[in-house]
Amino acid sequence: MIIMKTDATPEQVTQVVKEIKKYGLRADVSKGKYRTIIGLVGDENKAPFEHFATFPGVKEATMVEVPYKLISKEYSKFLEDEMEHSIIKVGDIEIGGSEPVFIAGPCAVESHRQLLRIAEEAKKAGAHILRGGIFKPRSSVHSFQGLGSIGWEEAREALAWLREAGERFNLATVTEVRGETQVDLAAEYADILQIGSRNMYNQDLLTKIARTKKPILFKRHFGAGIEEFLSFAEYIAAEGNKDIILCERGILPIGKGKNYTRYTLDLSAVPVIQKETYLPVIVDPSHASGRRDLIFNMCCAAIAAGASGLMIEMHYNPAEALVDAQQAITPDELKEVINTCREIHKLTKPRKNEES
Ligand code: PEP
Ligand code: MN
């Protein structure tokens, strides 16, 4: 990381960037309110820090110790005071801002009628963003894979429904991209692109999706440690896309015998990640617990832990859902979750600010 002096000129920044490229590295230039900082992207063994430090306009060149350099607090602290937490804007929605953001919708988009009805209910309940899977990652090839898996025409049609539902009810939209070939199509229609848990490690997909410049909802793999999770988020940031919404969605349960939940919701990951990076963290209690009866409590707990938002599966008739029927909540339950979480947020937010 190269920290420029507050009075460094744009020409001096350009000169440093050129020098970095000579070494086969890429430069991540961030302009703060007071100064510019330049992150080096690539093989760190190739970087002659002492050499860069001698350039005019450079205050210092230092090594960021953590592997997730560009998204770390260590990096952002040199930019400006406000970079404690970044805010990701999607239309007039702010993720990581002063209010929690609620994402709701079906696990899978099944029909025009289903999606429009759920979107209307989500809006009425107070949600900001509509979710809906069109390319579904499934454990069995013999189960419904999402409309997008049928063919490109079906994928485009379902994506158009998502956009239509979003526009009609003034909701932003998010959908998962499962493979590289789906990226451009999904980016045409959705406001936010999701990387599912199973794809957290897919670095080619991360690079490709980052280049769309869309905000990315990035889910933690159920077997990944926090450092590993953040290190893979860095692949998105390395393409110059820092609009990354990190999502805790449960990790593999331990021990023998029944655990009674689908995964184990790692709630301490929320404040830990907030200390490590400036990116917003949200929680998905639906996939973590896999149980409708636990969603309300897990949502409350996630907001109390400091989450910037929640992603919740909702259906007007959960039993009818083709995928994850056992964990979808009803519109009334969603409304109760949102209203209660807003109250909890009011109580816990001041403490969070005091600490940071
Ligand atoms: C989803 O959000 O639709 C999903 C499949 O979640 P995960 O990748 O966390 O399992
Ligand atoms: Mn699901």
GROMACS .gro file of C-alpha atoms and ligand atoms in nm:
model
  367
    1MET     CA    1   0.000   0.000   0.000
    2ILE     CA    2   0.134   0.340  -0.100
    3ILE     CA    3   0.011   0.642   0.091
    4MET     CA    4   0.041   0.968  -0.100
    5LYS     CA    5   0.101   1.300   0.075
    6THR     CA    6  -0.206   1.521   0.116
    7ASP     CA    7  -0.058   1.768  -0.134
    8ALA     CA    8   0.049   1.507  -0.393
    9THR     CA    9  -0.046   1.609  -0.747
   10PRO     CA   10  -0.243   1.389  -0.991
   11GLU     CA   11   0.073   1.368  -1.203
   12GLN     CA   12   0.265   1.224  -0.910
   13VAL     CA   13  -0.008   0.962  -0.860
   14THR     CA   14   0.008   0.871  -1.230
   15GLN     CA   15   0.385   0.837  -1.209
   16VAL     CA   16   0.360   0.592  -0.918
   17VAL     CA   17   0.090   0.392  -1.098
   18LYS     CA   18   0.311   0.365  -1.407
   19GLU     CA   19   0.602   0.246  -1.197
   20ILE     CA   20   0.384  -0.019  -1.030
   21LYS     CA   21   0.279  -0.153  -1.370
   22LYS     CA   22   0.642  -0.190  -1.472
   23TYR     CA   23   0.672  -0.458  -1.204
   24GLY     CA   24   0.382  -0.657  -1.346
   25LEU     CA   25   0.149  -0.544  -1.069
   26ARG     CA   26  -0.185  -0.364  -1.084
   27ALA     CA   27  -0.269  -0.046  -0.896
   28ASP     CA   28  -0.588   0.008  -0.698
   29VAL     CA   29  -0.623   0.385  -0.666
   30SER     CA   30  -0.855   0.517  -0.395
   31LYS     CA   31  -0.910   0.888  -0.364
   32GLY     CA   32  -1.009   0.993  -0.014
   33LYS     CA   33  -1.117   1.333   0.103
   34TYR     CA   34  -0.763   1.426   0.205
   35ARG     CA   35  -0.528   1.194   0.025
   36THR     CA   36  -0.492   0.920  -0.234
   37ILE     CA   37  -0.379   0.573  -0.146
   38ILE     CA   38  -0.265   0.313  -0.395
   39GLY     CA   39  -0.298  -0.057  -0.330
   40LEU     CA   40  -0.076  -0.302  -0.512
   41VAL     CA   41  -0.257  -0.599  -0.659
   42GLY     CA   42  -0.063  -0.909  -0.758
   43ASP     CA   43   0.233  -1.111  -0.643
   44GLU     CA   44   0.359  -0.922  -0.338
   45ASN     CA   45   0.707  -1.071  -0.368
   46LYS     CA   46   0.751  -0.857  -0.678
   47ALA     CA   47   0.690  -0.529  -0.499
   48PRO     CA   48   0.999  -0.321  -0.409
   49PHE     CA   49   0.842  -0.108  -0.135
   50GLU     CA   50   1.156   0.097  -0.059
   51HIS     CA   51   1.177   0.190  -0.425
   52PHE     CA   52   0.816   0.315  -0.440
   53ALA     CA   53   0.868   0.514  -0.122
   54THR     CA   54   1.131   0.731  -0.295
   55PHE     CA   55   0.886   0.872  -0.552
   56PRO     CA   56   0.779   1.235  -0.531
   57GLY     CA   57   0.447   1.283  -0.355
   58VAL     CA   58   0.472   0.954  -0.167
   59LYS     CA   59   0.439   0.977   0.212
   60GLU     CA   60   0.511   0.613   0.284
   61ALA     CA   61   0.487   0.264   0.140
   62THR     CA   62   0.380  -0.004   0.384
   63MET     CA   63   0.272  -0.365   0.383
   64VAL     CA   64  -0.086  -0.447   0.487
   65GLU     CA   65  -0.043  -0.758   0.695
   66VAL     CA   66  -0.380  -0.924   0.641
   67PRO     CA   67  -0.444  -1.119   0.317
   68TYR     CA   68  -0.763  -0.923   0.245
   69LYS     CA   69  -0.576  -0.598   0.195
   70LEU     CA   70  -0.803  -0.382  -0.021
   71ILE     CA   71  -1.111  -0.441   0.192
   72SER     CA   72  -0.934  -0.412   0.526
   73LYS     CA   73  -0.973  -0.144   0.789
   74GLU     CA   74  -0.595  -0.111   0.776
   75TYR     CA   75  -0.628   0.011   0.418
   76SER     CA   76  -0.930   0.236   0.458
   77LYS     CA   77  -0.810   0.412   0.770
   78PHE     CA   78  -0.569   0.616   0.561
   79LEU     CA   79  -0.846   0.744   0.338
   80GLU     CA   80  -1.069   0.951   0.560
   81ASP     CA   81  -1.234   0.929   0.897
   82GLU     CA   82  -1.570   0.828   0.757
   83MET     CA   83  -1.434   0.513   0.597
   84GLU     CA   84  -1.492   0.318   0.917
   85HIS     CA   85  -1.784   0.159   0.729
   86SER     CA   86  -1.868   0.195   0.362
   87ILE     CA   87  -2.221   0.249   0.238
   88ILE     CA   88  -2.336   0.071  -0.076
   89LYS     CA   89  -2.603   0.261  -0.264
   90VAL     CA   90  -2.860   0.084  -0.479
   91GLY     CA   91  -3.101   0.346  -0.606
   92ASP     CA   92  -3.207   0.523  -0.289
   93ILE     CA   93  -3.136   0.222  -0.067
   94GLU     CA   94  -2.826   0.240   0.150
   95ILE     CA   95  -2.669  -0.086   0.260
   96GLY     CA   96  -2.446  -0.027   0.560
   97GLY     CA   97  -2.614   0.307   0.630
   98SER     CA   98  -2.800   0.420   0.937
   99GLU     CA   99  -3.095   0.178   0.898
  100PRO     CA  100  -3.096  -0.200   0.849
  101VAL     CA  101  -3.189  -0.323   0.503
  102PHE     CA  102  -3.434  -0.608   0.452
  103ILE     CA  103  -3.411  -0.845   0.158
  104ALA     CA  104  -3.701  -1.085   0.113
  105GLY     CA  105  -3.851  -1.311  -0.148
  106PRO     CA  106  -3.885  -1.668  -0.259
  107CYS     CA  107  -3.600  -1.915  -0.260
  108ALA     CA  108  -3.671  -1.979  -0.629
  109VAL     CA  109  -3.866  -1.781  -0.888
  110GLU     CA  110  -4.136  -2.023  -1.001
  111SER     CA  111  -4.383  -1.819  -1.204
  112HIS     CA  112  -4.479  -1.465  -1.295
  113ARG     CA  113  -4.780  -1.483  -1.065
  114GLN     CA  114  -4.581  -1.623  -0.771
  115LEU     CA  115  -4.308  -1.363  -0.795
  116LEU     CA  116  -4.537  -1.063  -0.838
  117ARG     CA  117  -4.749  -1.168  -0.544
  118ILE     CA  118  -4.449  -1.223  -0.319
  119ALA     CA  119  -4.299  -0.890  -0.428
  120GLU     CA  120  -4.618  -0.709  -0.333
  121GLU     CA  121  -4.625  -0.878   0.007
  122ALA     CA  122  -4.254  -0.807   0.064
  123LYS     CA  123  -4.309  -0.439  -0.006
  124LYS     CA  124  -4.611  -0.423   0.221
  125ALA     CA  125  -4.411  -0.586   0.501
  126GLY     CA  126  -4.142  -0.318   0.469
  127ALA     CA  127  -3.869  -0.493   0.266
  128HIS     CA  128  -3.634  -0.291   0.045
  129ILE     CA  129  -3.494  -0.558  -0.184
  130LEU     CA  130  -3.657  -0.853  -0.361
  131ARG     CA  131  -3.464  -1.181  -0.382
  132GLY     CA  132  -3.544  -1.469  -0.614
  133GLY     CA  133  -3.326  -1.754  -0.737
  134ILE     CA  134  -3.333  -1.825  -1.109
  135PHE     CA  135  -3.016  -2.034  -1.128
  136LYS     CA  136  -3.045  -2.255  -0.819
  137PRO     CA  137  -2.753  -2.448  -0.675
  138ARG     CA  138  -2.905  -2.782  -0.567
  139SER     CA  139  -2.756  -3.084  -0.399
  140SER     CA  140  -2.940  -3.322  -0.631
  141VAL     CA  141  -2.954  -3.309  -1.008
  142HIS     CA  142  -3.298  -3.468  -0.974
  143SER     CA  143  -3.455  -3.163  -0.812
  144PHE     CA  144  -3.580  -2.831  -0.952
  145GLN     CA  145  -3.276  -2.628  -1.057
  146GLY     CA  146  -3.450  -2.296  -1.114
  147LEU     CA  147  -3.615  -2.168  -1.430
  148GLY     CA  148  -3.283  -2.042  -1.560
  149SER     CA  149  -3.149  -2.395  -1.580
  150ILE     CA  150  -3.416  -2.495  -1.833
  151GLY     CA  151  -3.271  -2.272  -2.104
  152TRP     CA  152  -3.166  -1.919  -2.193
  153GLU     CA  153  -3.514  -1.814  -2.298
  154GLU     CA  154  -3.662  -1.925  -1.967
  155ALA     CA  155  -3.375  -1.756  -1.783
  156ARG     CA  156  -3.434  -1.427  -1.962
  157GLU     CA  157  -3.806  -1.447  -1.905
  158ALA     CA  158  -3.767  -1.508  -1.531
  159LEU     CA  159  -3.510  -1.230  -1.502
  160ALA     CA  160  -3.752  -0.996  -1.677
  161TRP     CA  161  -4.020  -1.088  -1.420
  162LEU     CA  162  -3.774  -1.003  -1.144
  163ARG     CA  163  -3.710  -0.663  -1.298
  164GLU     CA  164  -4.081  -0.607  -1.355
  165ALA     CA  165  -4.165  -0.698  -0.994
  166GLY     CA  166  -3.891  -0.469  -0.868
  167GLU     CA  167  -4.009  -0.178  -1.078
  168ARG     CA  168  -4.374  -0.229  -0.999
  169PHE     CA  169  -4.327  -0.237  -0.622
  170ASN     CA  170  -4.026  -0.010  -0.599
  171LEU     CA  171  -3.790  -0.280  -0.472
  172ALA     CA  172  -3.429  -0.331  -0.576
  173THR     CA  173  -3.355  -0.687  -0.693
  174VAL     CA  174  -3.095  -0.954  -0.624
  175THR     CA  175  -3.043  -1.292  -0.788
  176GLU     CA  176  -2.773  -1.556  -0.772
  177VAL     CA  177  -2.531  -1.622  -1.054
  178ARG     CA  178  -2.411  -1.980  -1.049
  179GLY     CA  179  -2.169  -1.983  -1.342
  180GLU     CA  180  -1.963  -1.753  -1.560
  181THR     CA  181  -2.192  -1.788  -1.860
  182GLN     CA  182  -2.483  -1.645  -1.660
  183VAL     CA  183  -2.312  -1.327  -1.546
  184ASP     CA  184  -2.386  -1.092  -1.836
  185LEU     CA  185  -2.747  -1.197  -1.869
  186ALA     CA  186  -2.822  -1.159  -1.498
  187ALA     CA  187  -2.641  -0.823  -1.492
  188GLU     CA  188  -2.878  -0.693  -1.760
  189TYR     CA  189  -3.175  -0.740  -1.527
  190ALA     CA  190  -3.081  -0.748  -1.159
  191ASP     CA  191  -2.955  -0.461  -0.942
  192ILE     CA  192  -2.739  -0.682  -0.720
  193LEU     CA  193  -2.572  -1.013  -0.814
  194GLN     CA  194  -2.535  -1.288  -0.558
  195ILE     CA  195  -2.251  -1.535  -0.519
  196GLY     CA  196  -2.388  -1.835  -0.335
  197SER     CA  197  -2.212  -2.019  -0.059
  198ARG     CA  198  -2.100  -2.300  -0.287
  199ASN     CA  199  -1.928  -2.057  -0.523
  200MET     CA  200  -1.734  -1.856  -0.267
  201TYR     CA  201  -1.413  -2.026  -0.382
  202ASN     CA  202  -1.475  -1.984  -0.757
  203GLN     CA  203  -1.217  -1.719  -0.833
  204ASP     CA  204  -1.284  -1.699  -1.207
  205LEU     CA  205  -1.652  -1.638  -1.137
  206LEU     CA  206  -1.561  -1.374  -0.878
  207THR     CA  207  -1.337  -1.192  -1.123
  208LYS     CA  208  -1.599  -1.203  -1.395
  209ILE     CA  209  -1.887  -1.090  -1.174
  210ALA     CA  210  -1.680  -0.806  -1.024
  211ARG     CA  211  -1.628  -0.661  -1.371
  212THR     CA  212  -2.001  -0.602  -1.414
  213LYS     CA  213  -1.950  -0.319  -1.160
  214LYS     CA  214  -2.278  -0.424  -0.997
  215PRO     CA  215  -2.295  -0.455  -0.618
  216ILE     CA  216  -2.218  -0.815  -0.521
  217LEU     CA  217  -2.390  -1.001  -0.238
  218PHE     CA  218  -2.113  -1.239  -0.135
  219LYS     CA  219  -2.201  -1.538   0.080
  220ARG     CA  220  -1.963  -1.718   0.311
  221HIS     CA  221  -1.899  -2.082   0.226
  222PHE     CA  222  -2.032  -2.310   0.501
  223GLY     CA  223  -1.684  -2.452   0.553
  224ALA     CA  224  -1.486  -2.130   0.532
  225GLY     CA  225  -1.315  -1.947   0.814
  226ILE     CA  226  -1.355  -1.571   0.835
  227GLU     CA  227  -1.007  -1.494   0.704
  228GLU     CA  228  -1.069  -1.723   0.409
  229PHE     CA  229  -1.408  -1.565   0.341
  230LEU     CA  230  -1.256  -1.217   0.334
  231SER     CA  231  -0.961  -1.333   0.124
  232PHE     CA  232  -1.201  -1.445  -0.147
  233ALA     CA  233  -1.401  -1.120  -0.125
  234GLU     CA  234  -1.068  -0.960  -0.210
  235TYR     CA  235  -1.088  -1.115  -0.560
  236ILE     CA  236  -1.390  -0.890  -0.623
  237ALA     CA  237  -1.221  -0.584  -0.474
  238ALA     CA  238  -0.908  -0.651  -0.681
  239GLU     CA  239  -1.112  -0.578  -0.995
  240GLY     CA  240  -1.190  -0.233  -0.859
  241ASN     CA  241  -1.536  -0.332  -0.734
  242LYS     CA  242  -1.568  -0.254  -0.364
  243ASP     CA  243  -1.947  -0.271  -0.361
  244ILE     CA  244  -1.942  -0.599  -0.175
  245ILE     CA  245  -2.213  -0.697   0.073
  246LEU     CA  246  -2.080  -0.980   0.290
  247CYS     CA  247  -2.337  -1.237   0.401
  248GLU     CA  248  -2.312  -1.480   0.692
  249ARG     CA  249  -2.539  -1.777   0.616
  250GLY     CA  250  -2.433  -2.046   0.857
  251ILE     CA  251  -2.141  -2.286   0.879
  252LEU     CA  252  -2.125  -2.664   0.905
  253PRO     CA  253  -2.257  -2.796   1.236
  254ILE     CA  254  -2.023  -2.998   1.456
  255GLY     CA  255  -2.049  -3.326   1.643
  256LYS     CA  256  -2.240  -3.647   1.594
  257GLY     CA  257  -2.612  -3.679   1.615
  258LYS     CA  258  -2.882  -3.431   1.536
  259ASN     CA  259  -2.809  -3.060   1.543
  260TYR     CA  260  -3.167  -2.960   1.473
  261THR     CA  261  -3.064  -2.684   1.235
  262ARG     CA  262  -2.948  -2.695   0.874
  263TYR     CA  263  -2.626  -2.506   0.953
  264THR     CA  264  -2.491  -2.316   1.254
  265LEU     CA  265  -2.544  -1.943   1.235
  266ASP     CA  266  -2.212  -1.782   1.325
  267LEU     CA  267  -2.330  -1.454   1.469
  268SER     CA  268  -1.999  -1.347   1.617
  269ALA     CA  269  -1.877  -1.333   1.257
  270VAL     CA  270  -2.077  -1.011   1.221
  271PRO     CA  271  -1.891  -0.790   1.471
  272VAL     CA  272  -1.561  -0.965   1.393
  273ILE     CA  273  -1.590  -0.888   1.022
  274GLN     CA  274  -1.693  -0.531   1.102
  275LYS     CA  275  -1.369  -0.487   1.291
  276GLU     CA  276  -1.165  -0.631   1.004
  277THR     CA  277  -1.322  -0.461   0.705
  278TYR     CA  278  -1.525  -0.154   0.615
  279LEU     CA  279  -1.775  -0.359   0.411
  280PRO     CA  280  -2.133  -0.408   0.531
  281VAL     CA  281  -2.230  -0.749   0.668
  282ILE     CA  282  -2.578  -0.896   0.645
  283VAL     CA  283  -2.720  -1.223   0.777
  284ASP     CA  284  -2.930  -1.492   0.607
  285PRO     CA  285  -3.112  -1.677   0.887
  286SER     CA  286  -3.316  -1.884   0.639
  287HIS     CA  287  -3.037  -2.101   0.501
  288ALA     CA  288  -2.856  -2.099   0.835
  289SER     CA  289  -3.139  -2.248   1.037
  290GLY     CA  290  -3.348  -2.413   0.767
  291ARG     CA  291  -3.647  -2.376   1.000
  292ARG     CA  292  -3.936  -2.132   0.984
  293ASP     CA  293  -3.989  -2.143   1.362
  294LEU     CA  294  -3.638  -2.008   1.427
  295ILE     CA  295  -3.634  -1.720   1.180
  296PHE     CA  296  -3.782  -1.452   1.404
  297ASN     CA  297  -3.536  -1.507   1.690
  298MET     CA  298  -3.236  -1.541   1.462
  299CYS     CA  299  -3.328  -1.217   1.285
  300CYS     CA  300  -3.352  -1.032   1.616
  301ALA     CA  301  -3.018  -1.176   1.725
  302ALA     CA  302  -2.850  -1.083   1.396
  303ILE     CA  303  -2.960  -0.720   1.419
  304ALA     CA  304  -2.853  -0.707   1.783
  305ALA     CA  305  -2.514  -0.842   1.673
  306GLY     CA  306  -2.482  -0.541   1.445
  307ALA     CA  307  -2.583  -0.677   1.103
  308SER     CA  308  -2.655  -0.412   0.840
  309GLY     CA  309  -2.943  -0.615   0.705
  310LEU     CA  310  -3.112  -0.949   0.664
  311MET     CA  311  -3.196  -1.176   0.373
  312ILE     CA  312  -3.506  -1.383   0.442
  313GLU     CA  313  -3.701  -1.636   0.236
  314MET     CA  314  -4.072  -1.554   0.227
  315HIS     CA  315  -4.375  -1.708   0.055
  316TYR     CA  316  -4.747  -1.637   0.080
  317ASN     CA  317  -4.799  -2.011   0.115
  318PRO     CA  318  -4.468  -2.164   0.230
  319ALA     CA  319  -4.591  -2.522   0.189
  320GLU     CA  320  -4.633  -2.457  -0.182
  321ALA     CA  321  -4.272  -2.346  -0.244
  322LEU     CA  322  -4.077  -2.577  -0.477
  323VAL     CA  323  -3.752  -2.513  -0.293
  324ASP     CA  324  -3.682  -2.465   0.079
  325ALA     CA  325  -4.050  -2.474   0.177
  326GLN     CA  326  -3.958  -2.562   0.537
  327GLN     CA  327  -3.776  -2.235   0.600
  328ALA     CA  328  -3.991  -1.974   0.424
  329ILE     CA  329  -4.188  -1.741   0.649
  330THR     CA  330  -4.522  -1.582   0.568
  331PRO     CA  331  -4.576  -1.214   0.481
  332ASP     CA  332  -4.723  -1.148   0.828
  333GLU     CA  333  -4.422  -1.306   0.994
  334LEU     CA  334  -4.193  -1.096   0.776
  335LYS     CA  335  -4.373  -0.782   0.883
  336GLU     CA  336  -4.329  -0.873   1.246
  337VAL     CA  337  -3.960  -0.948   1.192
  338ILE     CA  338  -3.901  -0.613   1.020
  339ASN     CA  339  -4.089  -0.406   1.277
  340THR     CA  340  -3.919  -0.576   1.569
  341CYS     CA  341  -3.574  -0.558   1.411
  342ARG     CA  342  -3.614  -0.184   1.355
  343GLU     CA  343  -3.679  -0.144   1.728
  344ILE     CA  344  -3.383  -0.362   1.821
  345HIS     CA  345  -3.161  -0.165   1.587
  346LYS     CA  346  -3.254   0.158   1.764
  347LEU     CA  347  -3.146   0.008   2.096
  348THR     CA  348  -2.820  -0.153   1.986
  349LYS     CA  349  -2.687   0.099   1.733
  350PRO     CA  350  -2.554   0.358   1.982
  351ARG     CA  351  -2.343   0.095   2.154
  352LYS     CA  352  -2.193  -0.007   1.823
  353ASN     CA  353  -2.093   0.351   1.744
  354GLU     CA  354  -1.940   0.402   2.086
  355GLU     CA  355  -1.710   0.108   2.036
  356SER     CA  356  -1.587   0.196   1.689
  357PEP     C1  357  -2.975  -1.878  -0.170
  357PEP     O1  358  -2.961  -1.771  -0.110
  357PEP     O2  359  -3.064  -1.894  -0.254
  357PEP     C2  360  -2.884  -1.989  -0.144
  357PEP     C3  361  -2.882  -2.097  -0.219
  357PEP     O3  362  -2.808  -1.973  -0.034
  357PEP     P1  363  -2.664  -2.039   0.001
  357PEP     O4  364  -2.575  -2.015  -0.116
  357PEP     O5  365  -2.624  -1.962   0.122
  357PEP     O6  366  -2.688  -2.182   0.030
  358MN      MN  367  -3.324  -2.130  -0.044
   0.00000   0.00000   0.00000
